[in-house]
């Protein structure tokens, strides 16, 4: 039996235990966006570190970053062989709206082919798929390459401390290639390698009217309602075609080439697949681009949340003192988050009425990334996926963001292979997040082949 086959047999025999261990990891409520969960985020880092030690990874430690720690570990037994850096994040998104969950968010529940829980697909499941593949190889023979782990606790808040942390530890994270399983796949039957990610610039826009809430009968019609003023400002941020109207927003956006249009048109991500996955009655957006190009290659401006006035049960005739919108822009090459902040402020300077005052609070940002697919690492992944799925992977640009990918390129000179078992209907960041177990298992097998292909 080949070494890869032995490791795969081990992985198959241990599937039940792997699911149990994943459930323990999931149980820890590591919500990085909410300071109230700081202790839980650290606990998840400690759990991951302890698990790495259990399977025999060496030099495991929690490294302070100024925010949530990075878990490091290594296995450097093959002088001369390539070094693979494994990236993952152990933080998760908030669970709200909690009332829409069918099972408790942090109690992993298996129903049919799916394991339901916050963090199952994004991405504790993907982290464990990788660690399980490593364990399977370690327990059945010699590890064919050198390994390093970088498990982050701030991915869901734009990796805000990584820009300071990485330059200080450049040598420690030196590697020939980074395996990053946080990018998902087009479908269970279509293995996917992602070569583009969008960046992000996240803001709060606060609109202030009177110094306190007013009676809407006494003052309505005479005082500009901040909720209305905010709605008017937001409504003006797109034109009727869905194009963003911030001044200069598209100035540094790379033009979509004919070649990219052609390549993207061949992907199975069609208008129909977007309709089916989202359940909306009709799609929306810039009509000169297909939905796959709109999400992969074009920038956006999204309202992520709105807050103002009375939203409790029943009625209250109030003219609210203030209104707030959470706004984020997905960015593409060669946009810069700092410039987008200026463009948002310029739009507000030009359009905000004299009846209110406003303030923009930047929360965090994340760089876009285009990865090099012409590397030994991507070839090893491509071959591994073909072995397991029996077909070549598809290559696409994805609309989500993973801050560390560009930072690894720019700071450490390391290229990433973006893959993963997350599927478009896994409800990541939404209620009832789930992970497709058959794809999870296939990915473990593919990662085993990948490590042997790398040597
Ligand atoms: N795993 C996702 C990003 C992703 C999803 C990439 C699907 C490719 C395919 C990641 O955990 C994520 O959600 N990132 C955040 C980062 C942001 C807060 C800076 C995102 O994209 O919203
Ligand atoms: Mn996420």
Coordinates of C-alpha atoms and ligand atoms in Angstrom, one line a residue:
X1 CA 0.0 0.0 0.0
X2 CA 1.3 3.5 -0.8
X3 CA 2.0 5.9 2.0
X4 CA -0.9 8.1 0.8
X5 CA -3.3 5.1 0.8
X6 CA -2.2 4.1 4.4
X7 CA -2.9 7.7 5.6
X8 CA -6.2 7.8 3.8
X9 CA -7.3 4.5 5.4
X10 CA -6.4 5.9 8.8
X11 CA -8.4 9.1 8.1
X12 CA -11.4 7.0 7.1
X13 CA -11.2 4.8 10.2
X14 CA -11.1 7.8 12.4
X15 CA -13.9 9.9 10.9
X16 CA -16.2 9.5 13.9
X17 CA -13.5 10.7 16.4
X18 CA -12.7 13.6 14.0
X19 CA -16.3 14.7 14.1
X20 CA -16.3 14.5 17.9
X21 CA -13.1 16.6 18.1
X22 CA -14.5 19.2 15.7
X23 CA -17.7 19.4 17.9
X24 CA -15.5 20.2 20.9
X25 CA -13.7 22.9 19.0
X26 CA -17.0 24.3 17.8
X27 CA -18.4 24.4 21.3
X28 CA -16.1 27.2 22.2
X29 CA -17.9 30.5 21.3
X30 CA -14.9 32.3 19.7
X31 CA -16.7 35.4 18.3
X32 CA -13.9 37.8 17.6
X33 CA -16.1 40.7 16.6
X34 CA -17.6 41.0 20.1
X35 CA -15.3 42.0 23.0
X36 CA -17.6 40.1 25.4
X37 CA -16.3 36.9 24.0
X38 CA -12.6 37.6 24.4
X39 CA -12.0 34.8 26.9
X40 CA -13.7 32.3 24.6
X41 CA -11.5 33.4 21.7
X42 CA -8.4 32.7 23.8
X43 CA -9.9 29.4 24.9
X44 CA -10.3 28.3 21.2
X45 CA -6.7 29.2 20.6
X46 CA -5.7 27.1 23.6
X47 CA -7.8 24.2 22.4
X48 CA -6.2 24.3 19.0
X49 CA -2.7 24.5 20.5
X50 CA -3.4 21.5 22.8
X51 CA -4.8 19.5 19.9
X52 CA -1.7 20.2 17.8
X53 CA 0.5 19.0 20.7
X54 CA -1.6 15.9 21.0
X55 CA -1.0 14.8 17.5
X56 CA 2.7 15.4 17.8
X57 CA 3.3 18.9 16.4
X58 CA 6.3 20.6 18.0
X59 CA 7.1 24.1 19.3
X60 CA 3.4 24.8 19.7
X61 CA 2.8 28.2 21.3
X62 CA 0.3 31.1 21.5
X63 CA 1.9 34.2 20.1
X64 CA 0.6 37.6 21.3
X65 CA -0.4 40.0 18.5
X66 CA -1.9 42.9 20.3
X67 CA -5.3 41.3 19.7
X68 CA -6.2 37.7 19.7
X69 CA -3.2 35.3 19.6
X70 CA -1.7 33.4 16.7
X71 CA -1.3 29.7 17.3
X72 CA 2.1 28.5 16.0
X73 CA 3.4 25.0 15.7
X74 CA 5.8 23.1 13.4
X75 CA 7.2 19.8 12.3
X76 CA 10.6 20.4 10.7
X77 CA 12.1 17.0 10.1
X78 CA 12.9 17.0 6.4
X79 CA 15.9 19.2 5.7
X80 CA 16.0 20.0 2.0
X81 CA 12.3 19.3 1.5
X82 CA 9.8 22.1 1.0
X83 CA 8.0 23.8 3.9
X84 CA 4.3 24.1 3.9
X85 CA 2.6 26.7 6.0
X86 CA -0.9 25.8 7.0
X87 CA -3.2 28.8 7.6
X88 CA -6.5 28.7 9.4
X89 CA -8.7 30.9 11.7
X90 CA -10.3 29.8 14.9
X91 CA -12.5 32.8 15.3
X92 CA -16.1 32.9 14.1
X93 CA -18.9 35.4 13.3
X94 CA -21.7 36.4 15.7
X95 CA -24.8 34.2 15.8
X96 CA -27.5 36.9 15.6
X97 CA -30.3 36.7 14.6
X98 CA -30.3 33.8 17.1
X99 CA -34.1 33.2 16.8
X100 CA -33.6 31.9 13.3
X101 CA -31.4 29.0 14.3
X102 CA -33.1 25.7 14.3
X103 CA -30.5 24.2 16.7
X104 CA -28.2 25.8 19.2
X105 CA -25.4 27.6 17.3
X106 CA -22.5 26.1 19.2
X107 CA -23.9 22.6 19.7
X108 CA -22.8 20.7 16.6
X109 CA -25.7 18.6 15.3
X110 CA -25.4 16.1 12.4
X111 CA -28.5 15.9 10.2
X112 CA -28.1 13.7 7.1
X113 CA -25.0 14.8 5.2
X114 CA -24.5 18.1 7.2
X115 CA -23.0 19.2 10.5
X116 CA -24.8 22.3 11.7
X117 CA -23.1 24.9 13.9
X118 CA -21.5 28.4 13.8
X119 CA -18.0 27.9 12.6
X120 CA -18.6 24.5 11.1
X121 CA -17.9 25.6 7.5
X122 CA -16.2 28.9 8.2
X123 CA -13.8 27.5 9.2
X124 CA -13.2 25.3 12.2
X125 CA -14.3 22.3 10.0
X126 CA -11.7 23.3 7.4
X127 CA -9.0 23.8 10.0
X128 CA -9.7 20.3 11.4
X129 CA -9.8 18.7 7.9
X130 CA -6.2 20.0 7.5
X131 CA -5.0 18.9 11.0
X132 CA -6.7 15.5 10.6
X133 CA -4.9 15.0 7.3
X134 CA -1.6 15.9 9.0
X135 CA -2.4 13.5 11.9
X136 CA -3.3 10.7 9.5
X137 CA 0.1 11.0 7.7
X138 CA 2.0 11.3 11.0
X139 CA 0.4 8.2 12.5
X140 CA 1.0 6.0 9.5
X141 CA 4.6 7.0 8.4
X142 CA 7.0 9.8 7.9
X143 CA 5.8 13.3 7.1
X144 CA 7.0 14.0 3.6
X145 CA 7.5 17.8 3.9
X146 CA 8.2 20.4 6.7
X147 CA 5.2 21.9 8.3
X148 CA 4.3 25.2 10.0
X149 CA 1.0 26.2 11.4
X150 CA -0.5 29.7 11.6
X151 CA -3.9 29.7 13.2
X152 CA -5.4 33.2 13.5
X153 CA -8.0 34.6 15.8
X154 CA -8.9 37.8 14.0
X155 CA -9.7 36.8 10.5
X156 CA -13.4 37.8 10.9
X157 CA -12.3 41.3 11.9
X158 CA -10.0 41.9 9.0
X159 CA -6.8 40.4 10.5
X160 CA -6.3 43.8 12.0
X161 CA -3.1 43.1 14.0
X162 CA -1.5 40.9 11.3
X163 CA 0.0 43.8 9.5
X164 CA 2.1 44.6 12.6
X165 CA 2.6 41.0 13.7
X166 CA 4.0 39.5 10.5
X167 CA 6.9 41.7 9.9
X168 CA 8.2 40.9 13.4
X169 CA 8.1 37.2 12.7
X170 CA 9.0 37.0 9.0
X171 CA 11.6 34.3 9.5
X172 CA 9.4 32.1 11.7
X173 CA 6.7 32.0 9.0
X174 CA 9.1 31.6 6.1
X175 CA 7.7 28.8 3.9
X176 CA 7.6 27.6 0.3
X177 CA 3.8 27.6 0.1
X178 CA 0.8 28.3 2.2
X179 CA -2.2 25.9 2.2
X180 CA -5.2 28.0 3.0
X181 CA -8.5 26.0 3.2
X182 CA -10.7 29.1 3.9
X183 CA -11.9 29.8 0.4
X184 CA -14.5 27.1 -0.3
X185 CA -15.7 25.4 -3.5
X186 CA -18.3 26.1 -6.2
X187 CA -20.1 22.9 -5.4
X188 CA -19.6 19.4 -3.8
X189 CA -18.9 17.9 -7.3
X190 CA -16.7 20.8 -8.6
X191 CA -13.4 21.0 -6.8
X192 CA -12.2 24.6 -6.9
X193 CA -9.0 26.6 -6.6
X194 CA -9.6 30.3 -5.9
X195 CA -7.0 32.7 -7.3
X196 CA -8.6 36.0 -6.4
X197 CA -10.1 37.5 -3.2
X198 CA -11.7 40.9 -2.7
X199 CA -10.5 43.3 -0.1
X200 CA -12.7 45.2 2.4
X201 CA -13.1 48.6 3.9
X202 CA -15.6 48.7 6.8
X203 CA -17.2 51.8 8.3
X204 CA -20.0 53.1 10.5
X205 CA -21.8 56.2 9.3
X206 CA -23.5 58.1 12.1
X207 CA -26.1 60.8 11.4
X208 CA -27.0 63.2 14.2
X209 CA -30.1 65.4 14.3
X210 CA -31.6 66.9 17.4
X211 CA -29.7 66.3 20.7
X212 CA -32.5 64.1 22.0
X213 CA -35.5 62.1 20.5
X214 CA -38.5 64.4 19.8
X215 CA -42.2 63.9 19.6
X216 CA -42.9 63.2 15.9
X217 CA -46.2 65.1 16.0
X218 CA -44.8 68.2 17.6
X219 CA -41.7 68.4 15.4
X220 CA -42.2 66.1 12.4
X221 CA -42.2 68.2 9.2
X222 CA -40.0 70.8 10.7
X223 CA -37.0 68.8 11.8
X224 CA -35.2 66.6 9.3
X225 CA -35.5 63.0 10.6
X226 CA -32.0 61.5 10.9
X227 CA -33.3 58.1 9.8
X228 CA -34.7 59.6 6.7
X229 CA -31.5 61.7 6.0
X230 CA -29.4 58.6 6.4
X231 CA -31.7 56.7 4.0
X232 CA -31.5 59.5 1.5
X233 CA -27.7 59.5 1.7
X234 CA -27.5 55.7 1.4
X235 CA -29.9 55.6 -1.5
X236 CA -27.7 58.0 -3.4
X237 CA -24.6 55.8 -3.1
X238 CA -25.7 53.7 -6.1
X239 CA -27.2 54.7 -9.4
X240 CA -30.1 52.9 -11.1
X241 CA -27.6 50.4 -12.7
X242 CA -26.2 49.4 -9.3
X243 CA -22.9 51.3 -9.9
X244 CA -21.4 53.0 -6.9
X245 CA -21.5 56.8 -7.0
X246 CA -18.7 57.6 -4.5
X247 CA -16.4 60.1 -6.4
X248 CA -13.5 58.3 -8.0
X249 CA -14.5 54.9 -6.7
X250 CA -13.7 53.2 -10.0
X251 CA -10.5 55.2 -10.8
X252 CA -8.1 52.5 -9.8
X253 CA -10.3 49.4 -10.6
X254 CA -8.6 47.1 -13.1
X255 CA -10.6 46.7 -16.3
X256 CA -12.1 43.2 -16.8
X257 CA -10.3 41.7 -19.8
X258 CA -12.0 39.8 -22.6
X259 CA -10.1 36.8 -21.6
X260 CA -11.4 37.0 -18.0
X261 CA -15.0 37.4 -19.4
X262 CA -14.5 34.3 -21.5
X263 CA -13.0 32.2 -18.7
X264 CA -15.6 33.3 -16.2
X265 CA -18.4 32.6 -18.6
X266 CA -17.3 28.9 -18.7
X267 CA -17.8 28.5 -14.9
X268 CA -21.0 26.9 -13.5
X269 CA -21.6 30.0 -11.5
X270 CA -24.5 31.2 -13.6
X271 CA -27.4 33.7 -12.9
X272 CA -29.6 30.6 -12.3
X273 CA -27.1 29.2 -9.7
X274 CA -27.1 32.6 -7.9
X275 CA -30.9 32.7 -7.9
X276 CA -31.1 29.2 -6.6
X277 CA -28.5 29.6 -3.8
X278 CA -29.9 32.9 -2.5
X279 CA -33.7 32.4 -2.9
X280 CA -34.3 36.0 -4.1
X281 CA -37.0 36.7 -6.7
X282 CA -34.5 38.4 -9.1
X283 CA -30.8 39.3 -9.2
X284 CA -29.5 42.9 -9.0
X285 CA -26.4 44.7 -10.1
X286 CA -24.3 46.2 -12.9
X287 CA -25.9 44.9 -16.1
X288 CA -22.7 45.0 -18.1
X289 CA -21.2 42.2 -15.9
X290 CA -22.3 38.7 -15.1
X291 CA -23.1 37.8 -11.5
X292 CA -19.8 35.9 -11.3
X293 CA -17.8 39.0 -12.5
X294 CA -19.9 41.3 -10.2
X295 CA -18.9 39.3 -7.2
X296 CA -15.3 38.3 -8.2
X297 CA -13.9 41.2 -10.2
X298 CA -16.0 44.3 -9.4
X299 CA -16.1 46.4 -6.2
X300 CA -19.3 46.9 -4.2
X301 CA -20.7 49.0 -1.4
X302 CA -23.1 47.2 0.9
X303 CA -25.2 48.3 3.8
X304 CA -24.5 45.6 6.5
X305 CA -26.9 47.0 9.1
X306 CA -29.1 49.9 10.0
X307 CA -30.0 51.4 13.4
X308 CA -32.4 54.1 14.3
X309 CA -35.6 55.0 16.2
X310 CA -38.1 52.7 17.7
X311 CA -37.8 49.1 16.6
X312 CA -39.3 47.3 19.5
X313 CA -42.8 45.8 19.6
X314 CA -45.8 48.1 19.0
X315 CA -45.5 51.8 18.1
X316 CA -43.8 54.8 19.4
X317 CA -44.3 58.2 17.7
X318 CA -40.7 59.4 17.9
X319 CA -38.5 61.5 15.7
X320 CA -35.1 59.8 16.5
X321 CA -32.1 61.9 17.5
X322 CA -29.7 59.8 15.5
X323 CA -29.3 57.0 12.9
X324 CA -26.4 54.7 12.1
X325 CA -25.5 52.5 9.1
X326 CA -22.8 49.8 8.9
X327 CA -21.3 50.1 5.5
X328 CA -18.6 48.1 3.8
X329 CA -17.0 48.2 0.4
X330 CA -15.6 45.0 -1.2
X331 CA -12.4 46.1 -3.0
X332 CA -10.7 44.8 -6.1
X333 CA -7.2 45.4 -7.6
X334 CA -5.9 48.2 -7.4
X335 CA -8.2 49.9 -4.9
X336 CA -6.8 51.1 -1.6
X337 CA -9.0 51.1 1.6
X338 CA -7.6 54.4 2.8
X339 CA -8.6 56.1 -0.5
X340 CA -12.0 54.6 -0.3
X341 CA -12.5 56.1 3.1
X342 CA -11.6 59.5 1.6
X343 CA -14.1 58.9 -1.3
X344 CA -16.9 58.1 1.2
X345 CA -16.2 61.2 3.2
X346 CA -16.1 63.3 0.0
X347 CA -19.5 61.9 -1.1
X348 CA -20.9 62.9 2.3
X349 CA -19.3 66.4 2.1
X350 CA -21.0 66.8 -1.3
X351 CA -24.4 65.3 -0.4
X352 CA -25.1 65.6 3.3
X353 CA -27.9 68.2 3.9
X354 CA -27.3 71.1 6.3
X355 CA -30.1 69.8 8.6
X356 CA -27.9 67.1 10.1
X357 CA -24.3 66.4 11.1
X358 CA -22.5 63.2 10.3
X359 CA -19.4 61.2 11.3
X360 CA -17.6 58.3 9.6
X361 CA -15.9 55.8 11.9
X362 CA -13.6 53.3 10.1
X363 CA -13.7 49.9 11.8
X364 CA -11.2 47.7 9.8
X365 CA -10.0 46.9 6.4
X366 CA -8.5 44.1 4.5
X367 CA -6.4 44.0 1.3
X368 CA -7.5 42.2 -1.9
X369 CA -5.4 39.4 -3.3
X370 CA -4.6 37.8 -6.6
X371 CA -2.5 34.6 -6.1
X372 CA 0.0 33.0 -8.5
X373 CA -1.5 29.7 -9.8
X374 CA 1.7 28.8 -11.5
X375 CA 3.5 27.5 -8.4
X376 CA 4.5 24.0 -7.3
X377 CA 2.0 24.2 -4.5
X378 CA -1.0 24.9 -6.7
X379 CA 0.1 22.1 -9.1
X380 CA 0.3 19.7 -6.1
X381 CA -3.2 20.8 -5.0
X382 CA -4.6 20.6 -8.5
X383 CA -3.3 17.0 -8.9
X384 CA -4.5 16.0 -5.4
X385 CA -8.0 17.3 -6.1
X386 CA -8.1 15.6 -9.5
X387 CA -7.1 12.3 -7.8
X388 CA -9.9 12.5 -5.3
X389 CA -12.7 14.0 -7.4
X390 CA -11.7 12.4 -10.7
X391 CA -11.8 15.8 -12.4
X392 CA -9.6 18.9 -12.7
X393 CA -10.4 21.7 -10.3
X394 CA -12.1 24.9 -11.6
X395 CA -10.3 28.2 -11.1
X396 CA -12.2 31.3 -10.0
X397 CA -12.1 34.6 -8.3
X398 CA -14.2 34.8 -5.1
X399 CA -15.9 37.8 -3.6
X400 CA -15.0 37.2 0.1
X401 CA -11.9 38.4 1.8
X402 CA -9.0 36.8 3.7
X403 CA -6.7 39.5 4.8
X404 CA -3.7 37.4 5.5
X405 CA -3.3 36.2 1.9
X406 CA -1.9 39.6 0.5
X407 CA 0.0 40.1 3.8
X408 CA 1.8 36.8 3.4
X409 CA 2.7 37.7 -0.2
X410 CA 3.9 41.3 0.6
X411 CA 5.5 40.7 4.0
X412 CA 6.8 37.1 3.9
X413 CA 6.9 36.4 0.1
X414 CA 4.7 33.4 0.5
X415 CA 2.0 32.4 -2.1
X416 CA -1.2 30.7 -1.0
X417 CA -3.3 27.9 -2.4
X418 CA -6.9 28.9 -1.7
X419 CA -9.2 25.9 -1.4
X420 CA -11.6 24.5 1.1
X421 CA -14.7 22.4 1.7
X422 CA -17.1 25.3 2.3
X423 CA -20.0 25.3 -0.2
X424 CA -22.1 28.3 -1.3
X425 CA -25.2 27.1 0.5
X426 CA -23.5 26.5 3.8
X427 CA -25.0 29.6 5.3
X428 CA -21.7 31.0 6.4
X429 CA -22.2 34.2 8.5
X430 CA -25.9 33.4 8.6
X431 CA -28.2 31.4 10.9
X432 CA -28.0 27.6 10.5
X433 CA -24.4 27.5 9.2
X434 CA -23.6 24.0 8.1
X435 CA -20.8 21.9 6.6
X436 CA -21.2 19.2 4.0
X437 CA -19.6 16.1 5.6
X438 CA -18.9 14.2 2.4
X439 CA -16.9 17.2 1.1
X440 CA -15.1 17.5 4.4
X441 CA -14.0 13.9 4.1
X442 CA -12.9 14.3 0.5
X443 CA -10.9 17.3 1.4
X444 CA -9.0 15.4 4.1
X445 CA -8.1 12.8 1.4
X446 CA -7.1 15.6 -1.0
X447 CA -4.9 17.2 1.6
X448 CA -3.1 13.9 2.3
X449 CA -2.4 13.6 -1.4
X450 CA -1.3 17.2 -1.5
X451 CA 1.4 16.7 1.1
X452 CA 2.8 13.7 -0.7
X453 CA 2.6 15.6 -4.0
X454 CA 4.7 18.5 -2.5
X455 CA 7.7 16.5 -1.6
Ligands
LIG1 N1 -13.9 32.2 4.6 C1 -14.3 33.6 4.5 C2 -14.0 34.2 3.2 C3 -14.3 33.5 2.0 C4 -15.5 32.8 1.8 C5 -13.4 33.4 0.9 C6 -15.8 32.1 0.7 C7 -13.7 32.7 -0.2 C8 -14.9 32.0 -0.3 C9 -13.7 34.4 5.6 O1 -13.8 33.7 6.9 C10 -14.5 35.6 5.8 O2 -15.7 35.6 5.9 N2 -13.8 36.8 5.8 C11 -14.4 38.0 6.0 C12 -13.3 39.0 6.2 C13 -13.7 40.4 6.5 C14 -14.4 40.6 7.8 C15 -12.4 41.2 6.4 C16 -15.3 38.4 4.9 O3 -15.1 38.2 3.7 O4 -16.4 39.0 5.2
LIG2 MN1 -16.0 34.2 7.5

